[in-house]
């Protein structure tokens, strides 16, 4: 009798476990599906390389983004403001996953709209910072770099809100760190004023933009990829096309990480001011 009672209880427990496991599996599948949809929506917000620019613009561009989770807090953008001006943007939202991706979408939209309204980079970040500070209950922040290039002259107006300094290669020379930070992170302090800087690009000059997921990539020994290694790989491929340049950096970062888990989003954007024609290259993660 005791044995029968034990088997009866065991059967009940197994049935209960199967029921709970089935429910948990369905919930996990639902969450997976929703995250997959969110990732597709986020990818859809990135610029379409086939439609971003008309034929004949004097630059070449390549971009790559690899989220650490289903969705990223990093983002980039590039688009024509008018016939003679093109905007380039890269940014990194604090945190990862869904909260960061939602804040990213808000920041990206605000910046894009301000640029399209004819504002200069410093004005854009000053006004976007105010908007983000007003609606930021979770105290998130964004590091960002924005540049607006005058296509006919090569003049570049830019602003850097706490973001990693870009690397600049003057044609035929080595890459070097340039364009230092010009202001605090976005959404970090109300009433912050962002001052823009300017530089001149000659034909063949290249700007490499990236997020800290590149330089802070860890290997199994918890060693960072670092700025020195990034500078070294860029100079090794300094004569390569921009798409091959990004491919080389990504391969080198992946080799450094090895079997270590990617803990942060990785995003890169390279722009080369070219003498004639343009080609847009885009890599899916």
PDB file of C-alpha atoms in Angstrom:
ATOM      1  CA  UNK A   1       0.000   0.000   0.000  1.00  0.00           C
ATOM      2  CA  UNK A   2       2.792   2.432   0.875  1.00  0.00           C
ATOM      3  CA  UNK A   3       4.530   1.543  -2.392  1.00  0.00           C
ATOM      4  CA  UNK A   4       1.324   2.199  -4.339  1.00  0.00           C
ATOM      5  CA  UNK A   5       0.868   5.541  -2.597  1.00  0.00           C
ATOM      6  CA  UNK A   6       4.472   6.459  -3.405  1.00  0.00           C
ATOM      7  CA  UNK A   7       4.036   5.624  -7.094  1.00  0.00           C
ATOM      8  CA  UNK A   8       0.762   7.564  -7.180  1.00  0.00           C
ATOM      9  CA  UNK A   9       2.429  10.655  -5.703  1.00  0.00           C
ATOM     10  CA  UNK A  10       5.386  10.299  -8.073  1.00  0.00           C
ATOM     11  CA  UNK A  11       3.037  10.136 -11.063  1.00  0.00           C
ATOM     12  CA  UNK A  12       1.279  13.281  -9.871  1.00  0.00           C
ATOM     13  CA  UNK A  13       4.594  15.098  -9.418  1.00  0.00           C
ATOM     14  CA  UNK A  14       5.774  14.060 -12.884  1.00  0.00           C
ATOM     15  CA  UNK A  15       2.530  15.261 -14.478  1.00  0.00           C
ATOM     16  CA  UNK A  16       2.829  18.575 -12.626  1.00  0.00           C
ATOM     17  CA  UNK A  17       6.449  18.938 -13.712  1.00  0.00           C
ATOM     18  CA  UNK A  18       5.552  18.244 -17.350  1.00  0.00           C
ATOM     19  CA  UNK A  19       2.753  20.825 -17.203  1.00  0.00           C
ATOM     20  CA  UNK A  20       5.038  23.476 -15.701  1.00  0.00           C
ATOM     21  CA  UNK A  21       7.850  22.639 -18.137  1.00  0.00           C
ATOM     22  CA  UNK A  22       5.477  22.909 -21.101  1.00  0.00           C
ATOM     23  CA  UNK A  23       4.238  26.304 -19.903  1.00  0.00           C
ATOM     24  CA  UNK A  24       7.804  27.538 -19.314  1.00  0.00           C
ATOM     25  CA  UNK A  25       8.878  26.328 -22.772  1.00  0.00           C
ATOM     26  CA  UNK A  26       5.974  28.128 -24.434  1.00  0.00           C
ATOM     27  CA  UNK A  27       6.806  31.317 -22.517  1.00  0.00           C
ATOM     28  CA  UNK A  28      10.462  31.031 -23.491  1.00  0.00           C
ATOM     29  CA  UNK A  29       9.488  30.582 -27.137  1.00  0.00           C
ATOM     30  CA  UNK A  30       7.198  33.610 -26.941  1.00  0.00           C
ATOM     31  CA  UNK A  31       9.971  35.764 -25.471  1.00  0.00           C
ATOM     32  CA  UNK A  32      12.424  34.475 -28.088  1.00  0.00           C
ATOM     33  CA  UNK A  33       9.958  35.381 -30.851  1.00  0.00           C
ATOM     34  CA  UNK A  34       9.386  38.870 -29.453  1.00  0.00           C
ATOM     35  CA  UNK A  35      13.136  39.496 -29.133  1.00  0.00           C
ATOM     36  CA  UNK A  36      13.627  38.281 -32.690  1.00  0.00           C
ATOM     37  CA  UNK A  37      10.967  40.751 -33.885  1.00  0.00           C
ATOM     38  CA  UNK A  38      12.640  43.529 -31.861  1.00  0.00           C
ATOM     39  CA  UNK A  39      15.988  42.732 -33.500  1.00  0.00           C
ATOM     40  CA  UNK A  40      14.403  42.938 -36.964  1.00  0.00           C
ATOM     41  CA  UNK A  41      12.793  46.278 -36.088  1.00  0.00           C
ATOM     42  CA  UNK A  42      16.126  47.618 -34.854  1.00  0.00           C
ATOM     43  CA  UNK A  43      17.959  46.454 -37.978  1.00  0.00           C
ATOM     44  CA  UNK A  44      15.236  48.116 -40.027  1.00  0.00           C
ATOM     45  CA  UNK A  45      16.103  51.455 -38.390  1.00  0.00           C
ATOM     46  CA  UNK A  46      19.677  51.295 -39.640  1.00  0.00           C
ATOM     47  CA  UNK A  47      20.327  53.143 -42.906  1.00  0.00           C
ATOM     48  CA  UNK A  48      19.669  51.163 -46.074  1.00  0.00           C
ATOM     49  CA  UNK A  49      22.904  51.239 -48.089  1.00  0.00           C
ATOM     50  CA  UNK A  50      20.959  50.920 -51.330  1.00  0.00           C
ATOM     51  CA  UNK A  51      18.893  54.051 -50.707  1.00  0.00           C
ATOM     52  CA  UNK A  52      20.973  56.228 -48.377  1.00  0.00           C
ATOM     53  CA  UNK A  53      22.742  58.243 -51.071  1.00  0.00           C
ATOM     54  CA  UNK A  54      22.243  58.996 -54.762  1.00  0.00           C
ATOM     55  CA  UNK A  55      24.971  58.028 -57.218  1.00  0.00           C
ATOM     56  CA  UNK A  56      27.998  60.267 -57.436  1.00  0.00           C
ATOM     57  CA  UNK A  57      28.621  61.314 -53.821  1.00  0.00           C
ATOM     58  CA  UNK A  58      32.347  61.775 -53.125  1.00  0.00           C
ATOM     59  CA  UNK A  59      32.819  59.295 -50.291  1.00  0.00           C
ATOM     60  CA  UNK A  60      32.826  55.609 -49.503  1.00  0.00           C
ATOM     61  CA  UNK A  61      31.326  54.181 -46.336  1.00  0.00           C
ATOM     62  CA  UNK A  62      31.188  50.850 -44.539  1.00  0.00           C
ATOM     63  CA  UNK A  63      29.445  49.878 -41.303  1.00  0.00           C
ATOM     64  CA  UNK A  64      29.123  46.862 -39.033  1.00  0.00           C
ATOM     65  CA  UNK A  65      27.193  46.236 -35.812  1.00  0.00           C
ATOM     66  CA  UNK A  66      27.201  43.052 -33.728  1.00  0.00           C
ATOM     67  CA  UNK A  67      24.941  43.121 -30.626  1.00  0.00           C
ATOM     68  CA  UNK A  68      26.010  41.327 -27.449  1.00  0.00           C
ATOM     69  CA  UNK A  69      22.383  40.294 -26.954  1.00  0.00           C
ATOM     70  CA  UNK A  70      19.362  40.052 -29.258  1.00  0.00           C
ATOM     71  CA  UNK A  71      19.145  43.835 -29.543  1.00  0.00           C
ATOM     72  CA  UNK A  72      21.830  46.491 -29.231  1.00  0.00           C
ATOM     73  CA  UNK A  73      22.308  49.747 -27.365  1.00  0.00           C
ATOM     74  CA  UNK A  74      24.804  50.865 -30.012  1.00  0.00           C
ATOM     75  CA  UNK A  75      23.665  52.562 -33.195  1.00  0.00           C
ATOM     76  CA  UNK A  76      24.978  54.371 -36.223  1.00  0.00           C
ATOM     77  CA  UNK A  77      23.429  56.478 -38.949  1.00  0.00           C
ATOM     78  CA  UNK A  78      24.410  58.225 -42.165  1.00  0.00           C
ATOM     79  CA  UNK A  79      22.282  60.270 -44.541  1.00  0.00           C
ATOM     80  CA  UNK A  80      22.251  63.281 -46.848  1.00  0.00           C
ATOM     81  CA  UNK A  81      21.088  66.466 -45.152  1.00  0.00           C
ATOM     82  CA  UNK A  82      20.900  68.323 -48.465  1.00  0.00           C
ATOM     83  CA  UNK A  83      22.698  68.215 -51.806  1.00  0.00           C
ATOM     84  CA  UNK A  84      25.987  69.380 -50.313  1.00  0.00           C
ATOM     85  CA  UNK A  85      25.978  67.964 -46.769  1.00  0.00           C
ATOM     86  CA  UNK A  86      26.116  64.418 -45.382  1.00  0.00           C
ATOM     87  CA  UNK A  87      25.739  63.459 -41.726  1.00  0.00           C
ATOM     88  CA  UNK A  88      27.496  60.574 -39.960  1.00  0.00           C
ATOM     89  CA  UNK A  89      26.668  59.376 -36.460  1.00  0.00           C
ATOM     90  CA  UNK A  90      27.765  56.652 -34.047  1.00  0.00           C
ATOM     91  CA  UNK A  91      26.586  56.241 -30.458  1.00  0.00           C
ATOM     92  CA  UNK A  92      26.515  53.901 -27.476  1.00  0.00           C
ATOM     93  CA  UNK A  93      23.730  53.776 -24.880  1.00  0.00           C
ATOM     94  CA  UNK A  94      24.602  52.751 -21.327  1.00  0.00           C
ATOM     95  CA  UNK A  95      23.571  49.183 -20.572  1.00  0.00           C
ATOM     96  CA  UNK A  96      22.553  46.415 -22.941  1.00  0.00           C
ATOM     97  CA  UNK A  97      19.489  44.572 -24.149  1.00  0.00           C
ATOM     98  CA  UNK A  98      15.922  45.817 -24.539  1.00  0.00           C
ATOM     99  CA  UNK A  99      16.071  48.926 -22.252  1.00  0.00           C
ATOM    100  CA  UNK A 100      19.180  50.206 -24.036  1.00  0.00           C
ATOM    101  CA  UNK A 101      17.681  49.503 -27.469  1.00  0.00           C
ATOM    102  CA  UNK A 102      14.513  51.467 -26.638  1.00  0.00           C
ATOM    103  CA  UNK A 103      16.523  54.442 -25.390  1.00  0.00           C
ATOM    104  CA  UNK A 104      18.677  54.104 -28.512  1.00  0.00           C
ATOM    105  CA  UNK A 105      15.665  54.445 -30.803  1.00  0.00           C
ATOM    106  CA  UNK A 106      14.569  57.630 -29.021  1.00  0.00           C
ATOM    107  CA  UNK A 107      18.064  59.181 -29.175  1.00  0.00           C
ATOM    108  CA  UNK A 108      18.594  58.239 -32.821  1.00  0.00           C
ATOM    109  CA  UNK A 109      15.265  59.732 -33.875  1.00  0.00           C
ATOM    110  CA  UNK A 110      15.855  62.981 -31.967  1.00  0.00           C
ATOM    111  CA  UNK A 111      19.327  63.454 -33.450  1.00  0.00           C
ATOM    112  CA  UNK A 112      18.179  62.658 -36.986  1.00  0.00           C
ATOM    113  CA  UNK A 113      15.287  65.115 -36.774  1.00  0.00           C
ATOM    114  CA  UNK A 114      17.451  67.936 -35.398  1.00  0.00           C
ATOM    115  CA  UNK A 115      20.052  67.468 -38.136  1.00  0.00           C
ATOM    116  CA  UNK A 116      17.369  67.446 -40.837  1.00  0.00           C
ATOM    117  CA  UNK A 117      16.039  70.715 -39.409  1.00  0.00           C
ATOM    118  CA  UNK A 118      19.317  72.357 -40.414  1.00  0.00           C
ATOM    119  CA  UNK A 119      20.953  72.542 -36.979  1.00  0.00           C
ATOM    120  CA  UNK A 120      24.737  72.497 -36.566  1.00  0.00           C
ATOM    121  CA  UNK A 121      26.257  69.537 -34.642  1.00  0.00           C
ATOM    122  CA  UNK A 122      26.772  71.519 -31.422  1.00  0.00           C
ATOM    123  CA  UNK A 123      23.173  72.763 -31.488  1.00  0.00           C
ATOM    124  CA  UNK A 124      21.895  69.277 -32.240  1.00  0.00           C
ATOM    125  CA  UNK A 125      23.524  67.706 -29.184  1.00  0.00           C
ATOM    126  CA  UNK A 126      22.614  70.627 -26.923  1.00  0.00           C
ATOM    127  CA  UNK A 127      18.915  70.299 -27.756  1.00  0.00           C
ATOM    128  CA  UNK A 128      18.859  66.494 -27.846  1.00  0.00           C
ATOM    129  CA  UNK A 129      20.523  66.407 -24.428  1.00  0.00           C
ATOM    130  CA  UNK A 130      17.728  68.564 -22.991  1.00  0.00           C
ATOM    131  CA  UNK A 131      15.054  66.282 -24.421  1.00  0.00           C
ATOM    132  CA  UNK A 132      16.715  63.118 -23.139  1.00  0.00           C
ATOM    133  CA  UNK A 133      17.189  64.600 -19.660  1.00  0.00           C
ATOM    134  CA  UNK A 134      13.478  65.453 -19.414  1.00  0.00           C
ATOM    135  CA  UNK A 135      12.343  61.880 -20.064  1.00  0.00           C
ATOM    136  CA  UNK A 136      14.930  59.664 -18.410  1.00  0.00           C
ATOM    137  CA  UNK A 137      13.539  57.967 -15.275  1.00  0.00           C
ATOM    138  CA  UNK A 138      16.168  55.205 -15.426  1.00  0.00           C
ATOM    139  CA  UNK A 139      19.095  57.649 -15.595  1.00  0.00           C
ATOM    140  CA  UNK A 140      20.464  56.188 -18.821  1.00  0.00           C
ATOM    141  CA  UNK A 141      22.984  58.097 -20.910  1.00  0.00           C
ATOM    142  CA  UNK A 142      24.472  58.070 -24.404  1.00  0.00           C
ATOM    143  CA  UNK A 143      27.999  58.637 -25.689  1.00  0.00           C
ATOM    144  CA  UNK A 144      27.839  59.895 -29.266  1.00  0.00           C
ATOM    145  CA  UNK A 145      29.838  61.385 -32.133  1.00  0.00           C
ATOM    146  CA  UNK A 146      28.199  63.386 -34.928  1.00  0.00           C
ATOM    147  CA  UNK A 147      29.834  64.859 -37.986  1.00  0.00           C
ATOM    148  CA  UNK A 148      28.397  66.862 -40.888  1.00  0.00           C
ATOM    149  CA  UNK A 149      30.576  66.879 -44.009  1.00  0.00           C
ATOM    150  CA  UNK A 150      30.373  69.562 -46.700  1.00  0.00           C
ATOM    151  CA  UNK A 151      30.837  67.434 -49.808  1.00  0.00           C
ATOM    152  CA  UNK A 152      32.049  70.188 -52.113  1.00  0.00           C
ATOM    153  CA  UNK A 153      34.842  71.418 -49.822  1.00  0.00           C
ATOM    154  CA  UNK A 154      35.699  68.555 -47.450  1.00  0.00           C
ATOM    155  CA  UNK A 155      34.972  70.702 -44.382  1.00  0.00           C
ATOM    156  CA  UNK A 156      33.806  68.544 -41.452  1.00  0.00           C
ATOM    157  CA  UNK A 157      31.941  69.998 -38.474  1.00  0.00           C
ATOM    158  CA  UNK A 158      31.729  67.540 -35.591  1.00  0.00           C
ATOM    159  CA  UNK A 159      30.823  67.146 -31.921  1.00  0.00           C
ATOM    160  CA  UNK A 160      31.832  64.398 -29.508  1.00  0.00           C
ATOM    161  CA  UNK A 161      29.668  63.754 -26.440  1.00  0.00           C
ATOM    162  CA  UNK A 162      31.900  61.568 -24.283  1.00  0.00           C
ATOM    163  CA  UNK A 163      32.468  59.036 -27.067  1.00  0.00           C
ATOM    164  CA  UNK A 164      35.638  57.175 -28.011  1.00  0.00           C
ATOM    165  CA  UNK A 165      37.871  59.483 -30.070  1.00  0.00           C
ATOM    166  CA  UNK A 166      37.795  58.559 -33.779  1.00  0.00           C
ATOM    167  CA  UNK A 167      40.892  57.631 -35.698  1.00  0.00           C
ATOM    168  CA  UNK A 168      41.806  59.803 -38.676  1.00  0.00           C
ATOM    169  CA  UNK A 169      44.027  58.786 -41.561  1.00  0.00           C
ATOM    170  CA  UNK A 170      45.292  61.521 -43.850  1.00  0.00           C
ATOM    171  CA  UNK A 171      45.831  60.064 -47.314  1.00  0.00           C
ATOM    172  CA  UNK A 172      49.057  58.055 -47.453  1.00  0.00           C
ATOM    173  CA  UNK A 173      49.791  58.462 -43.727  1.00  0.00           C
ATOM    174  CA  UNK A 174      49.149  56.340 -40.632  1.00  0.00           C
ATOM    175  CA  UNK A 175      45.983  56.411 -38.569  1.00  0.00           C
ATOM    176  CA  UNK A 176      46.071  58.517 -35.427  1.00  0.00           C
ATOM    177  CA  UNK A 177      43.640  59.334 -32.674  1.00  0.00           C
ATOM    178  CA  UNK A 178      41.976  62.664 -33.388  1.00  0.00           C
ATOM    179  CA  UNK A 179      38.840  64.708 -32.715  1.00  0.00           C
ATOM    180  CA  UNK A 180      38.886  64.586 -28.915  1.00  0.00           C
ATOM    181  CA  UNK A 181      35.747  64.803 -26.816  1.00  0.00           C
ATOM    182  CA  UNK A 182      34.026  68.166 -26.885  1.00  0.00           C
ATOM    183  CA  UNK A 183      31.336  67.616 -24.262  1.00  0.00           C
ATOM    184  CA  UNK A 184      29.759  65.414 -21.607  1.00  0.00           C
ATOM    185  CA  UNK A 185      27.614  62.371 -22.391  1.00  0.00           C
ATOM    186  CA  UNK A 186      24.061  62.976 -23.629  1.00  0.00           C
ATOM    187  CA  UNK A 187      21.353  62.712 -20.937  1.00  0.00           C
ATOM    188  CA  UNK A 188      24.042  63.045 -18.277  1.00  0.00           C
ATOM    189  CA  UNK A 189      23.551  66.674 -17.236  1.00  0.00           C
ATOM    190  CA  UNK A 190      20.778  69.172 -17.866  1.00  0.00           C
ATOM    191  CA  UNK A 191      21.586  72.472 -19.586  1.00  0.00           C
ATOM    192  CA  UNK A 192      24.874  71.122 -20.944  1.00  0.00           C
ATOM    193  CA  UNK A 193      26.195  73.071 -23.929  1.00  0.00           C
ATOM    194  CA  UNK A 194      28.116  71.220 -26.636  1.00  0.00           C
ATOM    195  CA  UNK A 195      30.769  73.009 -28.657  1.00  0.00           C
ATOM    196  CA  UNK A 196      31.540  71.751 -32.125  1.00  0.00           C
ATOM    197  CA  UNK A 197      34.946  71.520 -33.763  1.00  0.00           C
ATOM    198  CA  UNK A 198      35.963  71.417 -37.403  1.00  0.00           C
ATOM    199  CA  UNK A 199      38.634  69.878 -39.586  1.00  0.00           C
ATOM    200  CA  UNK A 200      39.298  69.576 -43.293  1.00  0.00           C
ATOM    201  CA  UNK A 201      39.243  66.296 -45.202  1.00  0.00           C
ATOM    202  CA  UNK A 202      41.257  65.942 -48.396  1.00  0.00           C
ATOM    203  CA  UNK A 203      40.539  63.317 -51.022  1.00  0.00           C
ATOM    204  CA  UNK A 204      41.602  59.900 -49.733  1.00  0.00           C
ATOM    205  CA  UNK A 205      41.305  60.776 -46.017  1.00  0.00           C
ATOM    206  CA  UNK A 206      39.503  58.209 -43.848  1.00  0.00           C
ATOM    207  CA  UNK A 207      37.698  58.436 -40.495  1.00  0.00           C
ATOM    208  CA  UNK A 208      37.233  55.286 -38.409  1.00  0.00           C
ATOM    209  CA  UNK A 209      34.471  55.447 -35.769  1.00  0.00           C
ATOM    210  CA  UNK A 210      33.793  52.733 -33.199  1.00  0.00           C
ATOM    211  CA  UNK A 211      32.177  51.991 -29.843  1.00  0.00           C
ATOM    212  CA  UNK A 212      33.984  50.777 -26.716  1.00  0.00           C
ATOM    213  CA  UNK A 213      32.859  47.225 -27.443  1.00  0.00           C
ATOM    214  CA  UNK A 214      35.848  47.107 -29.816  1.00  0.00           C
ATOM    215  CA  UNK A 215      38.630  48.307 -27.516  1.00  0.00           C
ATOM    216  CA  UNK A 216      37.150  46.648 -24.401  1.00  0.00           C
ATOM    217  CA  UNK A 217      36.632  43.227 -25.979  1.00  0.00           C
ATOM    218  CA  UNK A 218      37.920  40.590 -23.530  1.00  0.00           C
ATOM    219  CA  UNK A 219      39.813  37.385 -24.196  1.00  0.00           C
ATOM    220  CA  UNK A 220      39.640  34.246 -21.982  1.00  0.00           C
ATOM    221  CA  UNK A 221      42.441  35.741 -19.819  1.00  0.00           C
ATOM    222  CA  UNK A 222      40.351  38.915 -19.260  1.00  0.00           C
ATOM    223  CA  UNK A 223      42.766  41.032 -21.294  1.00  0.00           C
ATOM    224  CA  UNK A 224      41.321  43.978 -23.240  1.00  0.00           C
ATOM    225  CA  UNK A 225      41.730  44.329 -26.984  1.00  0.00           C
ATOM    226  CA  UNK A 226      42.904  47.911 -26.430  1.00  0.00           C
ATOM    227  CA  UNK A 227      43.593  51.016 -28.472  1.00  0.00           C
ATOM    228  CA  UNK A 228      47.151  50.013 -29.400  1.00  0.00           C
ATOM    229  CA  UNK A 229      46.032  46.805 -31.097  1.00  0.00           C
ATOM    230  CA  UNK A 230      43.231  48.669 -32.885  1.00  0.00           C
ATOM    231  CA  UNK A 231      45.700  51.260 -34.154  1.00  0.00           C
ATOM    232  CA  UNK A 232      48.065  48.520 -35.291  1.00  0.00           C
ATOM    233  CA  UNK A 233      45.462  46.616 -37.343  1.00  0.00           C
ATOM    234  CA  UNK A 234      44.170  49.827 -38.940  1.00  0.00           C
ATOM    235  CA  UNK A 235      47.653  50.849 -40.044  1.00  0.00           C
ATOM    236  CA  UNK A 236      48.323  47.352 -41.346  1.00  0.00           C
ATOM    237  CA  UNK A 237      45.307  47.733 -43.668  1.00  0.00           C
ATOM    238  CA  UNK A 238      45.498  51.487 -44.234  1.00  0.00           C
ATOM    239  CA  UNK A 239      45.551  51.111 -48.024  1.00  0.00           C
ATOM    240  CA  UNK A 240      42.580  48.711 -48.104  1.00  0.00           C
ATOM    241  CA  UNK A 241      39.047  49.671 -49.129  1.00  0.00           C
ATOM    242  CA  UNK A 242      36.804  50.607 -46.224  1.00  0.00           C
ATOM    243  CA  UNK A 243      34.850  47.342 -46.337  1.00  0.00           C
ATOM    244  CA  UNK A 244      38.072  45.296 -46.173  1.00  0.00           C
ATOM    245  CA  UNK A 245      39.314  47.561 -43.399  1.00  0.00           C
ATOM    246  CA  UNK A 246      36.277  46.802 -41.203  1.00  0.00           C
ATOM    247  CA  UNK A 247      36.475  43.124 -42.057  1.00  0.00           C
ATOM    248  CA  UNK A 248      40.124  43.075 -40.922  1.00  0.00           C
ATOM    249  CA  UNK A 249      39.312  44.798 -37.620  1.00  0.00           C
ATOM    250  CA  UNK A 250      36.372  42.474 -36.953  1.00  0.00           C
ATOM    251  CA  UNK A 251      38.511  39.395 -37.669  1.00  0.00           C
ATOM    252  CA  UNK A 252      41.236  40.669 -35.343  1.00  0.00           C
ATOM    253  CA  UNK A 253      38.751  41.406 -32.530  1.00  0.00           C
ATOM    254  CA  UNK A 254      37.184  37.948 -32.950  1.00  0.00           C
ATOM    255  CA  UNK A 255      40.611  36.295 -32.795  1.00  0.00           C
ATOM    256  CA  UNK A 256      41.374  38.223 -29.604  1.00  0.00           C
ATOM    257  CA  UNK A 257      38.075  37.196 -27.980  1.00  0.00           C
ATOM    258  CA  UNK A 258      38.525  33.542 -28.843  1.00  0.00           C
ATOM    259  CA  UNK A 259      36.039  31.489 -26.845  1.00  0.00           C
ATOM    260  CA  UNK A 260      35.310  34.336 -24.412  1.00  0.00           C
ATOM    261  CA  UNK A 261      31.728  35.604 -24.343  1.00  0.00           C
ATOM    262  CA  UNK A 262      31.050  38.931 -26.040  1.00  0.00           C
ATOM    263  CA  UNK A 263      29.854  41.173 -23.220  1.00  0.00           C
ATOM    264  CA  UNK A 264      29.249  44.427 -25.095  1.00  0.00           C
ATOM    265  CA  UNK A 265      27.851  45.565 -28.439  1.00  0.00           C
ATOM    266  CA  UNK A 266      30.466  46.081 -31.154  1.00  0.00           C
ATOM    267  CA  UNK A 267      29.889  48.773 -33.777  1.00  0.00           C
ATOM    268  CA  UNK A 268      32.206  50.302 -36.392  1.00  0.00           C
ATOM    269  CA  UNK A 269      31.791  52.899 -39.111  1.00  0.00           C
ATOM    270  CA  UNK A 270      34.412  53.987 -41.671  1.00  0.00           C
ATOM    271  CA  UNK A 271      34.089  56.950 -44.054  1.00  0.00           C
ATOM    272  CA  UNK A 272      36.572  57.736 -46.828  1.00  0.00           C
ATOM    273  CA  UNK A 273      36.400  61.061 -48.632  1.00  0.00           C
ATOM    274  CA  UNK A 274      36.936  59.938 -52.250  1.00  0.00           C
ATOM    275  CA  UNK A 275      37.664  61.839 -55.424  1.00  0.00           C
ATOM    276  CA  UNK A 276      34.900  60.365 -57.561  1.00  0.00           C
ATOM    277  CA  UNK A 277      31.896  58.094 -57.171  1.00  0.00           C
ATOM    278  CA  UNK A 278      30.903  56.260 -54.037  1.00  0.00           C
ATOM    279  CA  UNK A 279      30.186  52.750 -52.840  1.00  0.00           C
ATOM    280  CA  UNK A 280      28.265  51.801 -49.726  1.00  0.00           C
ATOM    281  CA  UNK A 281      29.149  48.554 -47.980  1.00  0.00           C
ATOM    282  CA  UNK A 282      27.043  47.083 -45.202  1.00  0.00           C
ATOM    283  CA  UNK A 283      27.637  43.921 -43.195  1.00  0.00           C
ATOM    284  CA  UNK A 284      24.978  42.051 -41.265  1.00  0.00           C
ATOM    285  CA  UNK A 285      26.144  40.769 -37.857  1.00  0.00           C
TER     286      UNK A 285
END
